[in-house]
Coordinates of C-alpha atoms and ligand atoms in Angstrom, one line a residue:
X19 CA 15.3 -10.8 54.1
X20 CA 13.7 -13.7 52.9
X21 CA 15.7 -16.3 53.0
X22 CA 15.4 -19.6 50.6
X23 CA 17.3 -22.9 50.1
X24 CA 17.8 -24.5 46.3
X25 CA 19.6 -27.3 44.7
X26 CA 20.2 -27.4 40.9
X27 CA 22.5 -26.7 38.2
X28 CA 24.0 -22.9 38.9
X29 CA 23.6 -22.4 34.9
X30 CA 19.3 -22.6 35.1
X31 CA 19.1 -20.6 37.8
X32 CA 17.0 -17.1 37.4
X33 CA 18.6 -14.3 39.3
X34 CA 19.4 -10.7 38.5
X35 CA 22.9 -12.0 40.4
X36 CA 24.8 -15.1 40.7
X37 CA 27.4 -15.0 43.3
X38 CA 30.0 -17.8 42.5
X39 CA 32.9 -18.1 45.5
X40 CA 36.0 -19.6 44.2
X41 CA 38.8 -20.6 45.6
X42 CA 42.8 -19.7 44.9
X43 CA 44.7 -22.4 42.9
X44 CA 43.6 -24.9 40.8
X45 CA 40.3 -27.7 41.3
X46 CA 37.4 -26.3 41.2
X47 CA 34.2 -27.1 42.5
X48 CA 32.6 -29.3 40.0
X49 CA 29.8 -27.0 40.1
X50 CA 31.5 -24.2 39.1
X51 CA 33.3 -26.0 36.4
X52 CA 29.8 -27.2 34.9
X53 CA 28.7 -22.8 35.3
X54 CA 31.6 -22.3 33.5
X55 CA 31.1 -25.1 30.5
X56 CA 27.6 -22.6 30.0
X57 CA 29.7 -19.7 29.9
X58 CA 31.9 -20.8 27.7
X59 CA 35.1 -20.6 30.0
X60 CA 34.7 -17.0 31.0
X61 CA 35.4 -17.9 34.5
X62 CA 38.6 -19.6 33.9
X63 CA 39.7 -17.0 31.8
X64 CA 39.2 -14.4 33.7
X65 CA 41.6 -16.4 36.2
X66 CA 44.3 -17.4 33.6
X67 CA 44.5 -13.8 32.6
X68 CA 44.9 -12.6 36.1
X69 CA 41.7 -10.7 36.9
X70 CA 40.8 -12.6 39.9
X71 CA 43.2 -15.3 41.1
X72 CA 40.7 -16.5 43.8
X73 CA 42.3 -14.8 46.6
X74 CA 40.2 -13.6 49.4
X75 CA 38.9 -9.8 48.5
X76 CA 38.6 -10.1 44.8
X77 CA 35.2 -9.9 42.7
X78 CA 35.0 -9.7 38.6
X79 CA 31.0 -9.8 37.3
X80 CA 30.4 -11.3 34.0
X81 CA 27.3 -11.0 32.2
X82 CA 26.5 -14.2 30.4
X83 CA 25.9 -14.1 27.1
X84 CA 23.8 -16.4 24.4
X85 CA 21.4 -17.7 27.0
X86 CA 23.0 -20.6 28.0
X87 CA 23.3 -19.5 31.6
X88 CA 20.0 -17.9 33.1
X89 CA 21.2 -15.3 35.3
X90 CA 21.5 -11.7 34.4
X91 CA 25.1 -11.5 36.2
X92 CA 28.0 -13.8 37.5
X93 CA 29.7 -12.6 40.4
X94 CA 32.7 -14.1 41.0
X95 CA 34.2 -13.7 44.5
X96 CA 37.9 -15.2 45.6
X97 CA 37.9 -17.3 48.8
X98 CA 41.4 -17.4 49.3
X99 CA 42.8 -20.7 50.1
X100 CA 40.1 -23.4 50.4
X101 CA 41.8 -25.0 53.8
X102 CA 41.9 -21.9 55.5
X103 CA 38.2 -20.9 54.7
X104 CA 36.5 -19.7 57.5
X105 CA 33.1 -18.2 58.4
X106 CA 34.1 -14.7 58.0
X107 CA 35.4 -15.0 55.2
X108 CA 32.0 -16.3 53.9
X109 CA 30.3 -13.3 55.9
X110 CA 32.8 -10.8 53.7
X111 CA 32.0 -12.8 50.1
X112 CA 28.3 -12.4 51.2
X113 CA 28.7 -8.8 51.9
X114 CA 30.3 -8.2 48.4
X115 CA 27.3 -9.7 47.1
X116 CA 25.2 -7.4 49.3
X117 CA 27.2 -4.6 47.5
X118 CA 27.4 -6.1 44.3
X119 CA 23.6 -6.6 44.3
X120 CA 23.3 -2.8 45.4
X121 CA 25.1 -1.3 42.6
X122 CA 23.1 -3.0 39.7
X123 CA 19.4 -2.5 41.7
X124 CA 18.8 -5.8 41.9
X125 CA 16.4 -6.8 45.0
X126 CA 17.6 -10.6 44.6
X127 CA 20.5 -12.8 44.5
X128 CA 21.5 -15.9 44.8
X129 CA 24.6 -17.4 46.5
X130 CA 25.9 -20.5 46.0
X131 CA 27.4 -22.3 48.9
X132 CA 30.5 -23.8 48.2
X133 CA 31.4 -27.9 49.1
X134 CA 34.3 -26.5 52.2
X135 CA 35.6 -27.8 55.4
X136 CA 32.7 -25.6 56.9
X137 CA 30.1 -26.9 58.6
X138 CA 27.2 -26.1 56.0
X139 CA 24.9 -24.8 58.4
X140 CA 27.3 -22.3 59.7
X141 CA 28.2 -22.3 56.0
X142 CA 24.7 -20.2 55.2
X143 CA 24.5 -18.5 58.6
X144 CA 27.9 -16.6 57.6
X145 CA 26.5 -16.0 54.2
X146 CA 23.3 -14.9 55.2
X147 CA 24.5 -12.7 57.8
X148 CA 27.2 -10.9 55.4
X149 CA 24.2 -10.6 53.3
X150 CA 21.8 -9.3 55.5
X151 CA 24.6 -6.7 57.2
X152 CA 25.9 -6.1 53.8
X153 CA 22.6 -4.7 52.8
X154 CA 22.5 -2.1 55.1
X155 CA 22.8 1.3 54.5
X156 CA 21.8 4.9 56.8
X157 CA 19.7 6.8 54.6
X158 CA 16.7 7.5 56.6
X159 CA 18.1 11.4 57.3
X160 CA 19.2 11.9 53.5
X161 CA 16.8 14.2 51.5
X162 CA 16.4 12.3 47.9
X163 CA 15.9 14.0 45.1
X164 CA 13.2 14.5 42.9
X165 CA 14.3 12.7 39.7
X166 CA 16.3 10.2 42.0
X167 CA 15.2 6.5 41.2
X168 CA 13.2 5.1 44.4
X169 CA 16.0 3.0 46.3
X170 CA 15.9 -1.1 45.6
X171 CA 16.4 -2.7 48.5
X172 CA 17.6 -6.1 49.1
X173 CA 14.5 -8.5 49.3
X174 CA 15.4 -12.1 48.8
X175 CA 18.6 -14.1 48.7
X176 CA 18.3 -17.8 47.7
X177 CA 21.4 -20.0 48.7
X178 CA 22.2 -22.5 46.6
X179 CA 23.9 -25.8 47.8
X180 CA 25.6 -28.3 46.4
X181 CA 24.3 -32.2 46.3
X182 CA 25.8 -33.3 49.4
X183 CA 24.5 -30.5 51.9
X184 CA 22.3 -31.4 54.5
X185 CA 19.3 -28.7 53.4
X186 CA 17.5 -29.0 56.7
X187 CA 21.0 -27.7 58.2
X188 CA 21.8 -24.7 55.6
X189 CA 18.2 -23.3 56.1
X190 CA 18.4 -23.6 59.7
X191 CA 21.8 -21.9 59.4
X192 CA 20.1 -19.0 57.3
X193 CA 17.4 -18.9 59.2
X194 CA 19.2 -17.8 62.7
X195 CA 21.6 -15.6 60.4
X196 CA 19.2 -13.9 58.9
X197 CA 17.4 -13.0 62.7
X198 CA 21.2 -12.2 64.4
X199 CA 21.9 -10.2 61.1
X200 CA 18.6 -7.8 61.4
X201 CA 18.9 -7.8 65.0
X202 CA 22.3 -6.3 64.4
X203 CA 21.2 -4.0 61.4
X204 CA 18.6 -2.8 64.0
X205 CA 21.6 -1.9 66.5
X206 CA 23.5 -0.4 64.3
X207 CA 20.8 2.0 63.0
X208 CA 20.4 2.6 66.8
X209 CA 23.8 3.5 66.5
X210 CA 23.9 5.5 63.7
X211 CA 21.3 7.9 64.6
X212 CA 22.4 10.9 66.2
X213 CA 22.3 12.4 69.8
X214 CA 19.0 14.9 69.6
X215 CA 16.6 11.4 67.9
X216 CA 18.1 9.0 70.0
X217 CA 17.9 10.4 73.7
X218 CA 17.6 8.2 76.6
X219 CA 13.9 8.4 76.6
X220 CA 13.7 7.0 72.9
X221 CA 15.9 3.8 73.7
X222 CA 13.6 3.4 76.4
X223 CA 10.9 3.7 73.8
X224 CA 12.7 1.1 71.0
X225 CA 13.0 -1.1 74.5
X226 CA 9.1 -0.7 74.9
X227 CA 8.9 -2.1 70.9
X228 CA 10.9 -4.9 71.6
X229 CA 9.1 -6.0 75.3
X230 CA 6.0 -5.5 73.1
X231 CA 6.9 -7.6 70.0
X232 CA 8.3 -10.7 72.0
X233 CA 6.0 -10.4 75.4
X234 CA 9.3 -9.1 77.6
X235 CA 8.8 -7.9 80.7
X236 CA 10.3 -3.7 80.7
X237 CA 10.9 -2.0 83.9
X238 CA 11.9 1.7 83.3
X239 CA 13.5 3.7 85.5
X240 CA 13.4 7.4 85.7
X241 CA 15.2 10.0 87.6
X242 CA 12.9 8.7 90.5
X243 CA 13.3 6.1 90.6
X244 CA 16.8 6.4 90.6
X245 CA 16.7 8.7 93.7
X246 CA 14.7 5.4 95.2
X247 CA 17.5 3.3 94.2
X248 CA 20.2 5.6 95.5
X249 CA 21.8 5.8 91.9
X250 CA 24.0 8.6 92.8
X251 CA 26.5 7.8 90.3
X252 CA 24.2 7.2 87.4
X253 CA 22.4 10.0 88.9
X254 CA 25.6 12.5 88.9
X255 CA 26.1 12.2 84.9
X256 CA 22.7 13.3 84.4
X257 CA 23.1 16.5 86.4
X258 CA 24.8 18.1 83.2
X259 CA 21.5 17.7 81.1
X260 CA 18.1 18.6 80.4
X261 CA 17.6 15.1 79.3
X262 CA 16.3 12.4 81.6
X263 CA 18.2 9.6 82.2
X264 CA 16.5 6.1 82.0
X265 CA 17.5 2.4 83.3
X266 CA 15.9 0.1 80.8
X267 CA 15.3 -3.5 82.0
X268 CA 14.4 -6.2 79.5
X269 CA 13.4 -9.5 80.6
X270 CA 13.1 -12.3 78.3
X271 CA 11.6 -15.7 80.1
X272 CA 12.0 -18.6 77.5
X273 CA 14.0 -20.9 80.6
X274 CA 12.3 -22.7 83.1
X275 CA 10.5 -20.3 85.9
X276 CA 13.6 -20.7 88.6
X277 CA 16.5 -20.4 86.5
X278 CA 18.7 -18.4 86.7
X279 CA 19.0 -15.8 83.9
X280 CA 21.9 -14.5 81.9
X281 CA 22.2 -11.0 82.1
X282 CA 23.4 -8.2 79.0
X283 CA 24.4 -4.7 80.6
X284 CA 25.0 -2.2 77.6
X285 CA 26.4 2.2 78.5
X286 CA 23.9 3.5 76.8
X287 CA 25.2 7.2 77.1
X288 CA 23.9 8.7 74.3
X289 CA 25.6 12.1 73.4
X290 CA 29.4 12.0 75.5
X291 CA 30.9 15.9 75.7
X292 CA 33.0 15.1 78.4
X293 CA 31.4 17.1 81.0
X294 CA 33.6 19.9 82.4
X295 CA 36.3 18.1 81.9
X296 CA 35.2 18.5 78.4
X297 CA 36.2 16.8 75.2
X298 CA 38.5 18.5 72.4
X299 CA 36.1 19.8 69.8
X300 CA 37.7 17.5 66.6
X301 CA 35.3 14.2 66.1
X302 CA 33.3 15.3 69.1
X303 CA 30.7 14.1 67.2
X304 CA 31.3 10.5 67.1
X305 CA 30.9 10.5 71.0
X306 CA 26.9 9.6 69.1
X307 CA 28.0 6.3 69.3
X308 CA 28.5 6.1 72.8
X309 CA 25.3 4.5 73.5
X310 CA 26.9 1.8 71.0
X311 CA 26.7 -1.0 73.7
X312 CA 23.8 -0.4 74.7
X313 CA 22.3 -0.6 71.2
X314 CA 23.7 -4.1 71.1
X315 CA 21.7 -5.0 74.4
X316 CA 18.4 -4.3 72.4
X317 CA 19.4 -5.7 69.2
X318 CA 20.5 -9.1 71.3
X319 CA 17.1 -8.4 73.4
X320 CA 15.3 -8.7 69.8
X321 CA 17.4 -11.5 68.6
X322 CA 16.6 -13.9 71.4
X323 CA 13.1 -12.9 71.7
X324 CA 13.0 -13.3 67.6
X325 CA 14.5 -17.1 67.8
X326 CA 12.3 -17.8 71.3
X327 CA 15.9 -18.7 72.7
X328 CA 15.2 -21.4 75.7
X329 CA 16.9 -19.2 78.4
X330 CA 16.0 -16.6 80.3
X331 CA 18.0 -13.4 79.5
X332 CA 17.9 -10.0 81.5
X333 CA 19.0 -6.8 79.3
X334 CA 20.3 -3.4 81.1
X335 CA 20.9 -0.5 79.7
X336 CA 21.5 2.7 81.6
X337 CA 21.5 5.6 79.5
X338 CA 22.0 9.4 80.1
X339 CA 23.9 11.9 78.2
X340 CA 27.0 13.6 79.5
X341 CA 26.8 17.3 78.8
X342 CA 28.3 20.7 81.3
X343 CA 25.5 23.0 82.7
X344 CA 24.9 24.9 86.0
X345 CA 24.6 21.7 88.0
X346 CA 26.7 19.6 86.2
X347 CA 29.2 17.4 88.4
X348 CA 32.4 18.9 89.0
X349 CA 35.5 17.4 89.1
X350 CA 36.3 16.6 92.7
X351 CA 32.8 16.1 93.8
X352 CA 32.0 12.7 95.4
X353 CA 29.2 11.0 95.2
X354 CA 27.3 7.9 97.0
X355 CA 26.4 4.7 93.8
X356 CA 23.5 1.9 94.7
X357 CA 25.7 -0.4 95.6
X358 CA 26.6 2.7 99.2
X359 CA 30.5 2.9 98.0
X360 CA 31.6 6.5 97.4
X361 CA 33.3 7.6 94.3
X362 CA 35.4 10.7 93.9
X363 CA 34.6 11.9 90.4
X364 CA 37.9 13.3 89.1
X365 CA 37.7 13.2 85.1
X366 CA 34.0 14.0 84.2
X367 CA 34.2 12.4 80.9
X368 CA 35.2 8.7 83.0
X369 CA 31.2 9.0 83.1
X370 CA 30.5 5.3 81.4
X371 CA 31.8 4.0 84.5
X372 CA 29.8 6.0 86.3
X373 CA 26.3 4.9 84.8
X374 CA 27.2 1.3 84.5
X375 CA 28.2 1.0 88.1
X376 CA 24.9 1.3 89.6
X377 CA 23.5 -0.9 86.8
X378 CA 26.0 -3.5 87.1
X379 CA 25.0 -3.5 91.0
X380 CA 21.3 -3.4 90.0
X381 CA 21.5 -6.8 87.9
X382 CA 22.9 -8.8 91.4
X383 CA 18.7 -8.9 91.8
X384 CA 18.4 -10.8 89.2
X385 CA 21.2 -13.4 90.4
X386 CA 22.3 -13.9 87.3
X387 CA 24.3 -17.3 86.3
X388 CA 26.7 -15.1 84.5
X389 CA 26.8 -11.0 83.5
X390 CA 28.6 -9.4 80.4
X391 CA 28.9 -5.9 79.6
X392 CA 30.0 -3.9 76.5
X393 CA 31.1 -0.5 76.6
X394 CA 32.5 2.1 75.0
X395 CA 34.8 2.9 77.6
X396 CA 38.1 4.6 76.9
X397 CA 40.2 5.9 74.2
X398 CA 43.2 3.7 75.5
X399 CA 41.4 0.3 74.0
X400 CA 41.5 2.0 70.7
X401 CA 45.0 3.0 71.1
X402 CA 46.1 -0.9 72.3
X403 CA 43.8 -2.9 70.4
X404 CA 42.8 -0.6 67.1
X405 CA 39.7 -1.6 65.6
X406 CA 40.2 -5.2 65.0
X407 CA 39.1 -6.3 68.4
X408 CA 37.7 -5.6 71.5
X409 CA 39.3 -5.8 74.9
X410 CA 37.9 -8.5 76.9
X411 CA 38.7 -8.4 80.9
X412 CA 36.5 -10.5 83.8
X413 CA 36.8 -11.7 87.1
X414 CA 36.5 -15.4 85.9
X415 CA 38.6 -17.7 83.5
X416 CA 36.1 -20.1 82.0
X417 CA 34.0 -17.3 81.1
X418 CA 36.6 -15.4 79.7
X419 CA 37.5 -18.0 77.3
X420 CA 34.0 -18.9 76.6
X421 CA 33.1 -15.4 75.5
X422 CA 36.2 -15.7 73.7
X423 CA 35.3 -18.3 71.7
X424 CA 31.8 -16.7 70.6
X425 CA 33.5 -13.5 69.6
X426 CA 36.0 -15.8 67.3
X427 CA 32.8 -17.5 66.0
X428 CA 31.0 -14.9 65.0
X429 CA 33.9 -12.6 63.7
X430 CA 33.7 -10.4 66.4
X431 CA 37.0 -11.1 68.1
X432 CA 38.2 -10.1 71.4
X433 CA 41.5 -9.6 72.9
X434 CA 42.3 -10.0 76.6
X435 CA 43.6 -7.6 78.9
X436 CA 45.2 -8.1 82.7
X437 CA 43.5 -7.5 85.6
X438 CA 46.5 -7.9 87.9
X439 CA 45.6 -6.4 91.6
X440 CA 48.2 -3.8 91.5
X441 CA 46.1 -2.1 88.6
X442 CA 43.4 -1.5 91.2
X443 CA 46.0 0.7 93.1
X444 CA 45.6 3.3 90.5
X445 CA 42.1 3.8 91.8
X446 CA 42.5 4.5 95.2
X447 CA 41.4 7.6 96.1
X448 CA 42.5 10.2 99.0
X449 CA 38.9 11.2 99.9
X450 CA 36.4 8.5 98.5
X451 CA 36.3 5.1 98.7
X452 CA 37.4 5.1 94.8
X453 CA 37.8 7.4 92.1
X454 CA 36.4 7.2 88.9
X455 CA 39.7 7.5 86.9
X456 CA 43.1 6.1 87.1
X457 CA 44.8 7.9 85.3
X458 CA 46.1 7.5 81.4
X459 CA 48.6 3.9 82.1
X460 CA 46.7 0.7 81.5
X461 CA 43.2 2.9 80.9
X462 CA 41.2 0.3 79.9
X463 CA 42.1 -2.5 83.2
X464 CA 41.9 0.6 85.5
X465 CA 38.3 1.3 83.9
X466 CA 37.3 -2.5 84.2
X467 CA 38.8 -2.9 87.5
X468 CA 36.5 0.0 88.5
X469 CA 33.4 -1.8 87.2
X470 CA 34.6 -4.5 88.9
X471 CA 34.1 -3.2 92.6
X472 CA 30.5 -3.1 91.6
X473 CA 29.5 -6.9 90.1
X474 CA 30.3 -8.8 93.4
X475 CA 30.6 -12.4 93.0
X476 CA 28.8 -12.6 89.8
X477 CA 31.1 -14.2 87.5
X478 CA 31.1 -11.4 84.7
X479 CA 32.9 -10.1 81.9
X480 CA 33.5 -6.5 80.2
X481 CA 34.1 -5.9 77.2
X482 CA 35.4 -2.4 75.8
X483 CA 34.3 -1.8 72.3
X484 CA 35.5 1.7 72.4
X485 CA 37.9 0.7 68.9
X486 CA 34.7 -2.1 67.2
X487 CA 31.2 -0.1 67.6
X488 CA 31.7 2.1 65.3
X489 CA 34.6 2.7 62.5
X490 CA 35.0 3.5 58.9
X491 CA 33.1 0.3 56.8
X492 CA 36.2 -1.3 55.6
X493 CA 35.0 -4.6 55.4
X494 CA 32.5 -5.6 53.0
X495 CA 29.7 -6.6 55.2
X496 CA 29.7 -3.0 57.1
X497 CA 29.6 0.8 56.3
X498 CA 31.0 3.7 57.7
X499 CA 29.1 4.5 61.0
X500 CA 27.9 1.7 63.5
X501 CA 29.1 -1.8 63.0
X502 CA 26.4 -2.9 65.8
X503 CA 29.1 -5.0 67.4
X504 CA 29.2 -6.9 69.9
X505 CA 25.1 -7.7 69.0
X506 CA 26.7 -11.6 67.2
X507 CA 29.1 -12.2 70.1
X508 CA 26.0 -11.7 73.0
X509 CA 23.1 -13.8 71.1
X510 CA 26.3 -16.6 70.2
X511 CA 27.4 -16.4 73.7
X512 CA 23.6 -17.0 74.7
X513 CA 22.6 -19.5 72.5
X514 CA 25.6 -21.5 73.6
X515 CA 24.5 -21.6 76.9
X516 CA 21.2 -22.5 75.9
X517 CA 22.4 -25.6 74.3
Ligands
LIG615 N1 33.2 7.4 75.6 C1 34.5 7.7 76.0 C2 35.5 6.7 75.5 C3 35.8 6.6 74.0 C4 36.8 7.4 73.5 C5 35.0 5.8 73.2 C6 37.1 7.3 72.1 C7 35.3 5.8 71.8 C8 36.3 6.5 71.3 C9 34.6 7.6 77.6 O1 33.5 8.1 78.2 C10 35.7 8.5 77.9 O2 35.7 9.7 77.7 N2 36.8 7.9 78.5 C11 37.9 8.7 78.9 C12 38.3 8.1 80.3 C13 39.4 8.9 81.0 C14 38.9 10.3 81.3 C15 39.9 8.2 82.2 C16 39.0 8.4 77.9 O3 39.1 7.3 77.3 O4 39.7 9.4 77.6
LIG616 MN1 33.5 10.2 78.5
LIG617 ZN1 31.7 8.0 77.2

């Protein structure tokens, strides 16, 4: 998307679409008011009559009439109340644009910011990305037909500020939106794609792009490897399959040489039957997305190496898929991770786990400062937390809260979970030094506290995204399928700590 900043009166500006945000109750924007001087009070009637009140979620377009006013449409968006605006609610108004801009074929449009208690920079880098995500559709496996019109897609949004904005901010702001934005879009394609295109050898392949493009450093590991390693447990999922199963290690160097990095673990498990302990056949097919958190490693990987981020940044994903064959692991079996603990494998499909236990132990090389993972780890998050957050759980506070805070910054919001000891009870096992399922109370602490014998002393912190990877596209900035999330919360949570 090419991204530009303008000043000027909103009724001269050229656009196939105008998108006007106003807000509920009365005072307007003096901007808007002079907009709506050229078109001859459409706007405020449309409020008086009760079309659009300005509350958040509503959109009327006008087309302008008489040439007073240059652009081809008006779209007016509500805001809701204008001292409870907040960036996602700018990321939404900017994905109804997206939509808006969609529906007439228009490869432009033009936003204009308006004067709120938001920080204008993070003003247009909520816009931008609503934009940018809003844009995004999956049609690369869609036949067209013959007499179909080509597809317009989304070229160019110009943001339009008002007088007292600080310009230099709001394209800054764009700027890093529009990178996070793609870099999500790029995820969630990841995402969307199904099992038999994106096996574990092609993520390693999109991970071999990315090194490429932004001179990363990629370590792959195959099967081999793994055997060097002694990644039994990663090793033990990919029994069931004909598919290799890779380790893919990004390393982006933009800190100094000794620092120590941050480091992004995504399960990358990218087709999840359930093993022998196999999954009901109904929305098996979703279990595509299971490679979801690992798809947001890569987009963050192309983020940061995109906005030459001043940190050095390690990204793992460990990918396999998780299918029943002749040599598949069997319930009861036991098995030896990287790390030398021995895991009784009682529930085949608790395989995430399972892979992200021997890379969780890999990234200790690294020393990292600080680890996070994101997974989509078990059913029970969706059932506690739905879709409208993620379960956050760690072994450390600060962090916690400080990944906390990125998710609530960039819209994609976490909710914590306990890890009190006695949860690791349910793990215990008769035979093995742990077993790989506790059973179905507390599912989602049992799974972390699991992951948690395997991180050591890093301080680190899981996030299960089982219920926000993927969903239905109810907002207006996303579309049924991937959502690409947590791909924001890892490159805000890094660019924090780059300062
Ligand atoms: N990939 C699933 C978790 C999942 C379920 C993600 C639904 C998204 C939607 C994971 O591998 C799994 O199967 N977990 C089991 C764990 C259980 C066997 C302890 C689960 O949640 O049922
Ligand atoms: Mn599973
Ligand atoms: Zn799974």
């Amino acid at each position: 998307m090419n991204v530009s900043v303008l000043r000027g009166e909103l009724a001269s500006l050229e656009t196939p679409l105008l998108a006007v945000p106003v807000f509920e109750g009365n005072g307007a924007d003096p901007a808007v008011q002079a907009l709506d001087l050229a078109l001859g009070g459409l706007i405020a009637a449309v409020r008086e009559r009760g079309d659009l009140r300005g509350k958040e979620g509503e959109s009327v377009t006008l087309y302008p009439a008489g040439g007073s006013v240059a652009a081809q449409r008006v779209l007016v968006i509500g805001l809701g109340k204008p001292d409870s605006l907040t960036p996602e609610k700018l990321r939404r108004a900017g994905g109804t644009a997206a939509r808006q801009a969609a529906r007439a074929r228009a490869a432009s449009v033009t936003f204009a910011l308006p004067a709120s208690s938001v920080d204008s920079g993070d003003a247009a880098r909520a816009v931008t990305e609503g934009v940018v995500l809003g844009s995004y559709s999956f049609t690369e496996l869609k036949s067209r037909a013959d007499d179909a019109p080509a597809p317009v897609e989304l070229a160019d949004l110009a943001i339009a500020v008002p007088a007292e904005a600080d310009e230099a901010a709001v394209a800054e702001g764009a700027r890093v939106g529009s990178v996070v934005a793609s870099a999500e879009n790029f995820a969630r394609n990841l995402g969307n794609l199904p099992g038999n295109v994106v096996t574990p050898t092609r993520l390693a392949e999109v991970a071999g792009d990315i090194s490429t493009r932004f001179g990363m450093k990629l370590t792959v590991l195959g099967p081999r490897e793994m055997e060097a390693e002694g990644m039994g447990a990663l090793l033990a999922v990919a029994r069931g399959t004909d598919e290799e199963p890779r380790l893919i290690v990004l390393e982006h160097r933009g800190g100094a040489d000794g620092d120590r990095p941050l480091v992004l673990v995504g399960k990358g498990l990218t087709f999840d039957a359930g093993g022998i302990s196999i999954k009901p056949a109904a929305g098996m097919e979703e279990m595509k997305f299971d490679m979801c958190g690992g798809a947001a490693v890569l987009g963050a990987m192309h983020a940061i190496g995109e906005l030459g981020v001043k940190a050095n940044v390690v990204g793992i994903v460990p990918s396999s898929e998780n299918l029943l064959g002749g040599k598949a692991m069997k319930p009861g079996d036991i098995f030896r991770a990287a790390s030398g603990k021995t895991i009784e494998v009682v529930n085949t499909d608790a395989e995430g786990r399972l892979i992200l236990a021997d890379a969780l132990h890999y990234a200790k090389r690294f020393d990292p400062v600080a680890m996070l993972d994101a997974a989509t780890l078990t059913g029970a998050c969706v059932i506690a937390l739905g879709h409208q957050a993620s379960g956050i759980m760690g072994n450390d506070e600060a962090l916690l809260d400080e990944v906390k805070r990125a998710g609530d910054r960039t819209g994609e919001r976490c909710w914590p979970l306990p890890m009190f000891d006695e949860y690791r009870d349910q793990i215990k096992s008769d035979y093995a030094d742990i077993k790989n399922s506790g059973g179905r109370p507390a599912g989602t602490i049992t799974a972390a506290w699991f992951l948690r014998e395997f991180v050591g002393d890093t301080p680190w912190v899981h996030l299960d995204v089982a219920g926000t990877a993927y969903g239905d596209g109810k907002l207006a900035y996303l579309s049924k399928g991937s959502t690409g999330a947590p791909t924001r919360l890892f490159v805000e949570w890094v660019l924090s700590r780059a300062g």
